[in-house]
Amino acid sequence: MRASGRLRTLALAAGLLAGATACSGGSAAPSAAPVTRAAVSSSATATPALPPPEVTRAEAGEVFSTLTATDDVLRAAAPKLHDGTLRDALDLTRDAEAQLTTAAYQSTGYHPPRYEWGSPVLYVPRFPAGSESPWFTALVARDGHPTLLTFAKVNKDAKWQISAVTRLLDGQDPPPVQLDAEGYATALDPGDKSVTISPQYMGPLHATAAEAGATGVAAGLIAPGPYTTDLAEEINDERKAAKDAGLSYDSIFSGNDYPVYALRTRDGGALIQYSLSRNTTTTAATNVKDFIPVPDDAQWAIDEPKVRRTLKLTETHQYATAVPPASAPAAARVIAHEGGLTRASGE
């Protein structure tokens, strides 16, 4: 029965996707129309022809169109097919985005939000032919809001999946990505030292800023704001309030094993995308208060409105940060975010 249900899900998705393609006249070629004020650059100087990259801009455009259309078909079918569509949706996603996709389905009673997508601006790194684990990023309007989507493969022979999604914060534009004469971007290695924060250290430093605030070791490296130092103040306030209520409270940000994606920007800096986990534990430390209320946004995962002794919440957060070049040191700025509660338990 389970296999039969899965086949019905895939058949419905294929039928709806075929209908959508027929109505639209097929997949459109990726558009270069900008969705923000940020401009992309290319060299006007003639250069010798370069060897074909592992991922072409045309292929990236097809991947974007196919995966976003299929994702929408599955979200539309979710209210009727429930777990069948979620399983297929998870085939389209990986890393932190897979966790957030699961929560989007389960927390809404299988009525996940649906999106309208604009025409993407594609940032496709020029990976040499045969490169393992290729990826690319699309800057696109999602329901009218500029959003970064990164698509990746586990290896060059694997299928494409959506790995990261972040919505630009109000008032923020992505830094202009450096493009070569053929419109391809440059990916930075994890340990690249030409920027003030190497890509591999962006997540750990961000976690430090969120926990220690303006006085931590990340002070001056990451700009203060609602997704960095303000979180440290929030945690401190919650800890004090919990103590007054006879509770113990702790909230820890940490890195994970998910990929970090970094693109060279025109100023020599980088646009870095990464994810963090936040684990919050509330425990009844005394007999003053025997029950811990379950937050509204966690009640989809916990049946009871209160738990007796311990409440554990796990959040998954994705970020995009503009990092200056090492030649012009300045604080890195968080410019995009998407995240939320992905797991909860209590006893």
Short mmCIF file of C-alpha atoms in Angstrom, two decimals:
data_model
loop_
_atom_site.label_atom_id
_atom_site.label_comp_id
_atom_site.label_asym_id
_atom_site.label_seq_id
_atom_site.Cartn_x
_atom_site.Cartn_y
_atom_site.Cartn_z
CA MET A 1 0.00 0.00 0.00
CA ARG A 2 2.81 2.37 0.86
CA ALA A 3 4.44 1.88 -2.55
CA SER A 4 1.08 2.32 -4.25
CA GLY A 5 0.49 5.61 -2.42
CA ARG A 6 3.90 6.85 -3.43
CA LEU A 7 3.24 6.02 -7.08
CA ARG A 8 -0.05 7.91 -6.94
CA THR A 9 1.76 10.92 -5.46
CA LEU A 10 4.38 10.90 -8.17
CA ALA A 11 1.74 10.41 -10.87
CA LEU A 12 -0.24 13.39 -9.61
CA ALA A 13 2.89 15.52 -9.41
CA ALA A 14 3.93 14.54 -12.92
CA GLY A 15 0.48 15.23 -14.34
CA LEU A 16 0.16 18.64 -12.72
CA LEU A 17 3.70 19.59 -13.66
CA ALA A 18 3.09 18.59 -17.27
CA GLY A 19 -0.05 20.71 -17.33
CA ALA A 20 1.77 23.68 -15.88
CA THR A 21 4.52 23.31 -18.46
CA ALA A 22 2.04 23.07 -21.32
CA CYS A 23 0.24 26.21 -20.17
CA SER A 24 3.46 28.14 -19.88
CA GLY A 25 4.89 26.96 -23.19
CA GLY A 26 7.76 25.11 -21.53
CA SER A 27 10.58 26.22 -19.25
CA ALA A 28 11.71 29.75 -19.85
CA ALA A 29 15.36 30.54 -20.30
CA PRO A 30 16.84 32.07 -17.13
CA SER A 31 16.35 35.81 -17.08
CA ALA A 32 19.05 38.27 -16.18
CA ALA A 33 16.54 40.88 -15.01
CA PRO A 34 17.71 42.11 -11.60
CA VAL A 35 15.39 41.79 -8.62
CA THR A 36 17.22 44.34 -6.48
CA ARG A 37 19.32 47.43 -6.99
CA ALA A 38 22.49 45.36 -6.85
CA ALA A 39 24.22 45.11 -10.20
CA VAL A 40 26.16 42.19 -11.54
CA SER A 41 29.45 42.78 -13.27
CA SER A 42 31.18 41.34 -16.28
CA SER A 43 34.34 42.18 -18.09
CA ALA A 44 34.07 44.06 -21.37
CA THR A 45 37.58 43.00 -22.34
CA ALA A 46 37.76 40.18 -24.87
CA THR A 47 39.29 37.05 -23.37
CA PRO A 48 40.24 33.67 -24.81
CA ALA A 49 37.50 31.04 -24.79
CA LEU A 50 37.41 29.11 -21.53
CA PRO A 51 36.75 25.37 -21.21
CA PRO A 52 33.12 24.38 -20.54
CA PRO A 53 32.28 24.38 -16.82
CA GLU A 54 30.83 21.44 -14.92
CA VAL A 55 27.51 23.32 -14.63
CA THR A 56 26.40 25.69 -17.38
CA ARG A 57 24.13 28.67 -16.84
CA ALA A 58 21.56 27.05 -19.15
CA GLU A 59 21.52 23.88 -17.05
CA ALA A 60 21.19 25.95 -13.87
CA GLY A 61 18.18 27.73 -15.33
CA GLU A 62 16.50 24.41 -16.14
CA VAL A 63 17.21 23.09 -12.65
CA PHE A 64 15.68 26.17 -11.05
CA SER A 65 12.54 25.97 -13.20
CA THR A 66 12.02 22.23 -12.71
CA LEU A 67 12.61 22.07 -8.96
CA THR A 68 10.56 25.13 -8.03
CA ALA A 69 7.67 23.94 -10.22
CA THR A 70 7.77 20.42 -8.77
CA ASP A 71 7.96 21.79 -5.23
CA ASP A 72 4.82 23.83 -5.86
CA VAL A 73 2.95 20.83 -7.25
CA LEU A 74 3.77 18.82 -4.13
CA ARG A 75 2.74 21.64 -1.79
CA ALA A 76 -0.56 21.98 -3.63
CA ALA A 77 -1.23 18.24 -3.26
CA ALA A 78 -0.14 18.01 0.39
CA PRO A 79 -3.57 18.64 2.02
CA LYS A 80 -4.91 15.48 0.37
CA LEU A 81 -1.87 13.22 0.20
CA HIS A 82 -0.04 14.18 3.43
CA ASP A 83 3.08 12.05 4.00
CA GLY A 84 3.22 10.99 0.37
CA THR A 85 3.95 14.52 -0.77
CA LEU A 86 6.31 15.17 2.14
CA ARG A 87 8.44 12.16 1.17
CA ASP A 88 8.66 13.45 -2.38
CA ALA A 89 9.35 17.00 -1.18
CA LEU A 90 12.27 15.68 0.84
CA ASP A 91 13.66 14.14 -2.35
CA LEU A 92 13.93 17.71 -3.66
CA THR A 93 15.72 19.09 -0.59
CA ARG A 94 18.76 18.42 1.55
CA ASP A 95 20.71 19.80 4.52
CA ALA A 96 19.02 22.47 6.64
CA GLU A 97 16.36 23.05 3.99
CA ALA A 98 15.13 19.47 4.37
CA GLN A 99 14.53 20.04 8.10
CA LEU A 100 12.64 23.27 7.45
CA THR A 101 10.60 21.62 4.70
CA THR A 102 9.50 18.86 7.09
CA ALA A 103 8.43 21.47 9.64
CA ALA A 104 6.60 23.49 6.97
CA TYR A 105 4.43 20.46 6.18
CA GLN A 106 3.91 19.06 9.67
CA SER A 107 3.41 22.33 11.56
CA THR A 108 0.60 23.40 9.21
CA GLY A 109 -1.31 20.12 9.19
CA TYR A 110 0.03 19.45 5.68
CA HIS A 111 -0.95 22.85 4.31
CA PRO A 112 2.58 24.17 3.59
CA PRO A 113 2.86 27.67 2.14
CA ARG A 114 3.00 27.98 -1.64
CA TYR A 115 5.11 30.58 -3.44
CA GLU A 116 5.14 32.59 -6.62
CA TRP A 117 8.60 32.81 -8.18
CA GLY A 118 9.99 35.53 -10.42
CA SER A 119 12.75 35.22 -13.02
CA PRO A 120 16.08 34.31 -11.41
CA VAL A 121 19.47 35.92 -11.65
CA LEU A 122 21.87 32.97 -11.65
CA TYR A 123 25.22 32.92 -9.88
CA VAL A 124 26.85 29.80 -11.29
CA PRO A 125 30.44 29.14 -10.19
CA ARG A 126 32.81 28.07 -12.95
CA PHE A 127 33.61 24.64 -11.58
CA PRO A 128 36.02 22.67 -13.80
CA ALA A 129 34.49 19.73 -15.67
CA GLY A 130 34.36 16.68 -13.42
CA SER A 131 34.21 18.66 -10.16
CA GLU A 132 32.57 16.90 -7.24
CA SER A 133 29.66 18.49 -5.34
CA PRO A 134 28.82 21.37 -7.73
CA TRP A 135 26.33 24.04 -6.69
CA PHE A 136 24.89 27.38 -7.77
CA THR A 137 22.77 30.17 -6.32
CA ALA A 138 19.71 31.94 -7.71
CA LEU A 139 18.60 35.41 -6.63
CA VAL A 140 14.86 35.58 -7.27
CA ALA A 141 11.68 37.26 -6.10
CA ARG A 142 9.60 34.86 -3.99
CA ASP A 143 6.15 36.34 -3.42
CA GLY A 144 7.76 39.66 -4.32
CA HIS A 145 10.59 39.40 -1.78
CA PRO A 146 14.23 38.96 -2.94
CA THR A 147 15.35 35.47 -1.93
CA LEU A 148 18.53 33.42 -2.32
CA LEU A 149 18.18 29.75 -3.29
CA THR A 150 21.16 27.46 -3.51
CA PHE A 151 20.96 24.19 -5.44
CA ALA A 152 23.57 21.48 -4.90
CA LYS A 153 24.58 17.92 -5.70
CA VAL A 154 26.03 15.46 -3.20
CA ASN A 155 28.38 14.45 -6.02
CA LYS A 156 28.56 15.16 -9.73
CA ASP A 157 26.50 12.06 -10.58
CA ALA A 158 23.74 12.77 -8.06
CA LYS A 159 20.49 14.63 -8.63
CA TRP A 160 20.07 18.33 -7.96
CA GLN A 161 18.43 19.35 -4.68
CA ILE A 162 17.56 22.60 -2.91
CA SER A 163 20.13 23.02 -0.14
CA ALA A 164 19.59 26.54 1.23
CA VAL A 165 16.93 29.26 1.11
CA THR A 166 17.19 32.70 2.71
CA ARG A 167 15.02 35.78 2.34
CA LEU A 168 16.80 39.13 2.20
CA LEU A 169 16.13 41.29 5.23
CA ASP A 170 14.19 44.49 4.72
CA GLY A 171 16.44 47.23 3.37
CA GLN A 172 19.23 44.83 2.41
CA ASP A 173 20.60 44.15 -1.06
CA PRO A 174 23.02 41.33 -1.83
CA PRO A 175 26.54 42.52 -2.59
CA PRO A 176 27.25 42.48 -6.34
CA VAL A 177 28.67 39.09 -7.27
CA GLN A 178 31.80 39.11 -9.44
CA LEU A 179 31.19 37.52 -12.84
CA ASP A 180 33.68 36.66 -15.56
CA ALA A 181 33.34 37.53 -19.25
CA GLU A 182 30.92 34.64 -19.82
CA GLY A 183 28.76 35.42 -16.79
CA TYR A 184 30.14 32.81 -14.40
CA ALA A 185 30.84 33.39 -10.71
CA THR A 186 33.77 32.32 -8.53
CA ALA A 187 33.31 30.01 -5.54
CA LEU A 188 35.62 30.47 -2.56
CA ASP A 189 37.31 27.58 -0.79
CA PRO A 190 36.27 26.99 2.86
CA GLY A 191 39.63 28.22 4.14
CA ASP A 192 39.94 31.25 1.84
CA LYS A 193 41.88 33.97 3.68
CA SER A 194 41.26 36.82 1.26
CA VAL A 195 38.17 37.81 3.26
CA THR A 196 37.90 38.99 6.87
CA ILE A 197 36.18 35.74 7.91
CA SER A 198 37.01 32.52 6.08
CA PRO A 199 33.83 30.72 4.97
CA GLN A 200 34.47 27.76 7.29
CA TYR A 201 34.56 30.06 10.34
CA MET A 202 31.46 32.11 9.51
CA GLY A 203 29.03 29.78 11.28
CA PRO A 204 31.03 29.33 14.52
CA LEU A 205 31.66 33.08 14.81
CA HIS A 206 27.99 33.83 14.21
CA ALA A 207 27.04 31.32 16.92
CA THR A 208 29.43 33.05 19.31
CA ALA A 209 27.92 36.46 18.58
CA ALA A 210 24.42 35.08 19.18
CA GLU A 211 25.41 33.66 22.57
CA ALA A 212 28.01 36.10 23.92
CA GLY A 213 26.80 39.30 22.28
CA ALA A 214 28.91 42.42 21.94
CA THR A 215 31.47 41.24 24.51
CA GLY A 216 32.37 37.92 22.87
CA VAL A 217 35.33 37.05 20.67
CA ALA A 218 33.23 37.85 17.59
CA ALA A 219 32.86 41.49 18.66
CA GLY A 220 33.87 43.74 15.77
CA LEU A 221 33.92 40.86 13.29
CA ILE A 222 30.13 40.58 12.93
CA ALA A 223 27.83 43.59 12.98
CA PRO A 224 25.31 43.85 15.84
CA GLY A 225 21.67 43.26 15.00
CA PRO A 226 18.55 41.14 15.47
CA TYR A 227 20.22 37.93 14.32
CA THR A 228 23.47 38.35 16.25
CA THR A 229 23.96 40.42 19.43
CA ASP A 230 20.23 40.98 20.03
CA LEU A 231 19.83 37.22 20.42
CA ALA A 232 22.38 37.20 23.24
CA GLU A 233 20.33 39.81 25.10
CA GLU A 234 17.16 37.80 24.50
CA ILE A 235 18.75 34.65 25.91
CA ASN A 236 19.96 36.53 28.99
CA ASP A 237 16.48 37.96 29.62
CA GLU A 238 14.85 34.55 29.19
CA ARG A 239 17.33 32.97 31.60
CA LYS A 240 16.54 35.56 34.28
CA ALA A 241 12.78 35.19 33.81
CA ALA A 242 13.05 31.40 34.02
CA LYS A 243 15.05 31.58 37.24
CA ASP A 244 12.40 33.78 38.83
CA ALA A 245 9.80 31.16 37.87
CA GLY A 246 11.77 28.30 39.39
CA LEU A 247 13.05 27.09 36.04
CA SER A 248 16.44 26.49 34.49
CA TYR A 249 16.88 27.87 30.95
CA ASP A 250 19.69 27.44 28.45
CA SER A 251 19.86 28.20 24.72
CA ILE A 252 22.86 27.24 22.61
CA PHE A 253 23.69 28.05 18.99
CA SER A 254 25.97 25.63 17.18
CA GLY A 255 27.32 24.89 13.76
CA ASN A 256 26.56 21.69 11.86
CA ASP A 257 27.97 19.52 9.11
CA TYR A 258 25.99 21.14 6.31
CA PRO A 259 27.84 22.81 3.42
CA VAL A 260 28.94 26.43 3.43
CA TYR A 261 28.59 28.28 0.12
CA ALA A 262 30.69 31.33 -0.68
CA LEU A 263 30.75 33.54 -3.79
CA ARG A 264 33.34 36.21 -4.61
CA THR A 265 31.89 39.73 -4.70
CA ARG A 266 33.07 42.64 -6.83
CA ASP A 267 34.78 44.36 -3.89
CA GLY A 268 36.93 41.28 -3.21
CA GLY A 269 34.73 40.14 -0.34
CA ALA A 270 32.28 37.26 -0.23
CA LEU A 271 28.62 36.36 -0.01
CA ILE A 272 28.57 33.42 2.41
CA GLN A 273 25.61 31.12 3.03
CA TYR A 274 25.52 28.74 6.01
CA SER A 275 23.23 27.36 8.70
CA LEU A 276 23.11 27.07 12.49
CA SER A 277 21.13 25.03 15.00
CA ARG A 278 19.65 26.47 18.18
CA ASN A 279 18.87 24.10 21.04
CA THR A 280 16.87 25.47 23.96
CA THR A 281 16.21 23.50 27.15
CA THR A 282 13.89 24.57 29.95
CA THR A 283 13.85 22.46 33.13
CA ALA A 284 11.84 22.67 36.34
CA ALA A 285 14.73 23.32 38.72
CA THR A 286 12.66 23.68 41.92
CA ASN A 287 9.22 22.80 43.25
CA VAL A 288 8.05 26.38 42.77
CA LYS A 289 6.65 25.55 39.35
CA ASP A 290 5.97 21.99 38.30
CA PHE A 291 4.70 22.66 34.78
CA ILE A 292 6.37 24.32 31.81
CA PRO A 293 4.10 25.90 29.18
CA VAL A 294 4.63 24.77 25.59
CA PRO A 295 5.06 27.77 23.23
CA ASP A 296 2.40 28.25 20.58
CA ASP A 297 4.85 27.56 17.75
CA ALA A 298 5.80 24.19 19.29
CA GLN A 299 2.32 22.80 19.93
CA TRP A 300 2.26 21.06 16.54
CA ALA A 301 5.05 18.80 17.83
CA ILE A 302 3.84 18.31 21.44
CA ASP A 303 0.28 17.23 22.14
CA GLU A 304 0.02 18.76 25.62
CA PRO A 305 -0.13 22.52 26.37
CA LYS A 306 2.29 21.97 29.28
CA VAL A 307 5.08 19.55 30.19
CA ARG A 308 6.01 18.60 33.71
CA ARG A 309 9.79 18.61 33.92
CA THR A 310 11.71 19.36 30.71
CA LEU A 311 11.01 21.14 27.43
CA LYS A 312 13.48 20.82 24.55
CA LEU A 313 13.21 22.93 21.40
CA THR A 314 15.40 22.69 18.30
CA GLU A 315 15.46 25.43 15.68
CA THR A 316 17.19 25.43 12.31
CA HIS A 317 18.37 28.74 10.87
CA GLN A 318 19.90 29.62 7.50
CA TYR A 319 21.80 32.84 6.86
CA ALA A 320 23.52 34.79 4.12
CA THR A 321 26.20 37.24 5.21
CA ALA A 322 28.20 39.86 3.32
CA VAL A 323 31.84 39.57 4.35
CA PRO A 324 34.35 42.33 3.47
CA PRO A 325 37.73 41.67 1.86
CA ALA A 326 40.72 41.28 4.15
CA SER A 327 42.25 44.33 2.47
CA ALA A 328 39.42 46.52 3.82
CA PRO A 329 38.46 45.08 7.22
CA ALA A 330 34.95 45.80 8.50
CA ALA A 331 32.20 43.94 10.31
CA ALA A 332 30.40 41.23 8.34
CA ARG A 333 26.65 41.89 7.91
CA VAL A 334 23.86 39.34 8.06
CA ILE A 335 21.71 40.25 5.06
CA ALA A 336 19.33 37.28 4.72
CA HIS A 337 17.72 34.69 6.98
CA GLU A 338 15.17 31.93 7.06
CA GLY A 339 14.50 29.52 9.89
CA GLY A 340 12.25 28.28 12.63
CA LEU A 341 11.36 25.47 14.98
CA THR A 342 12.05 22.03 13.52
CA ARG A 343 11.71 19.72 16.52
CA ALA A 344 10.24 19.78 20.05
CA SER A 345 9.88 17.30 22.89
CA GLY A 346 8.87 17.35 26.54
CA GLU A 347 8.47 15.16 29.57
#
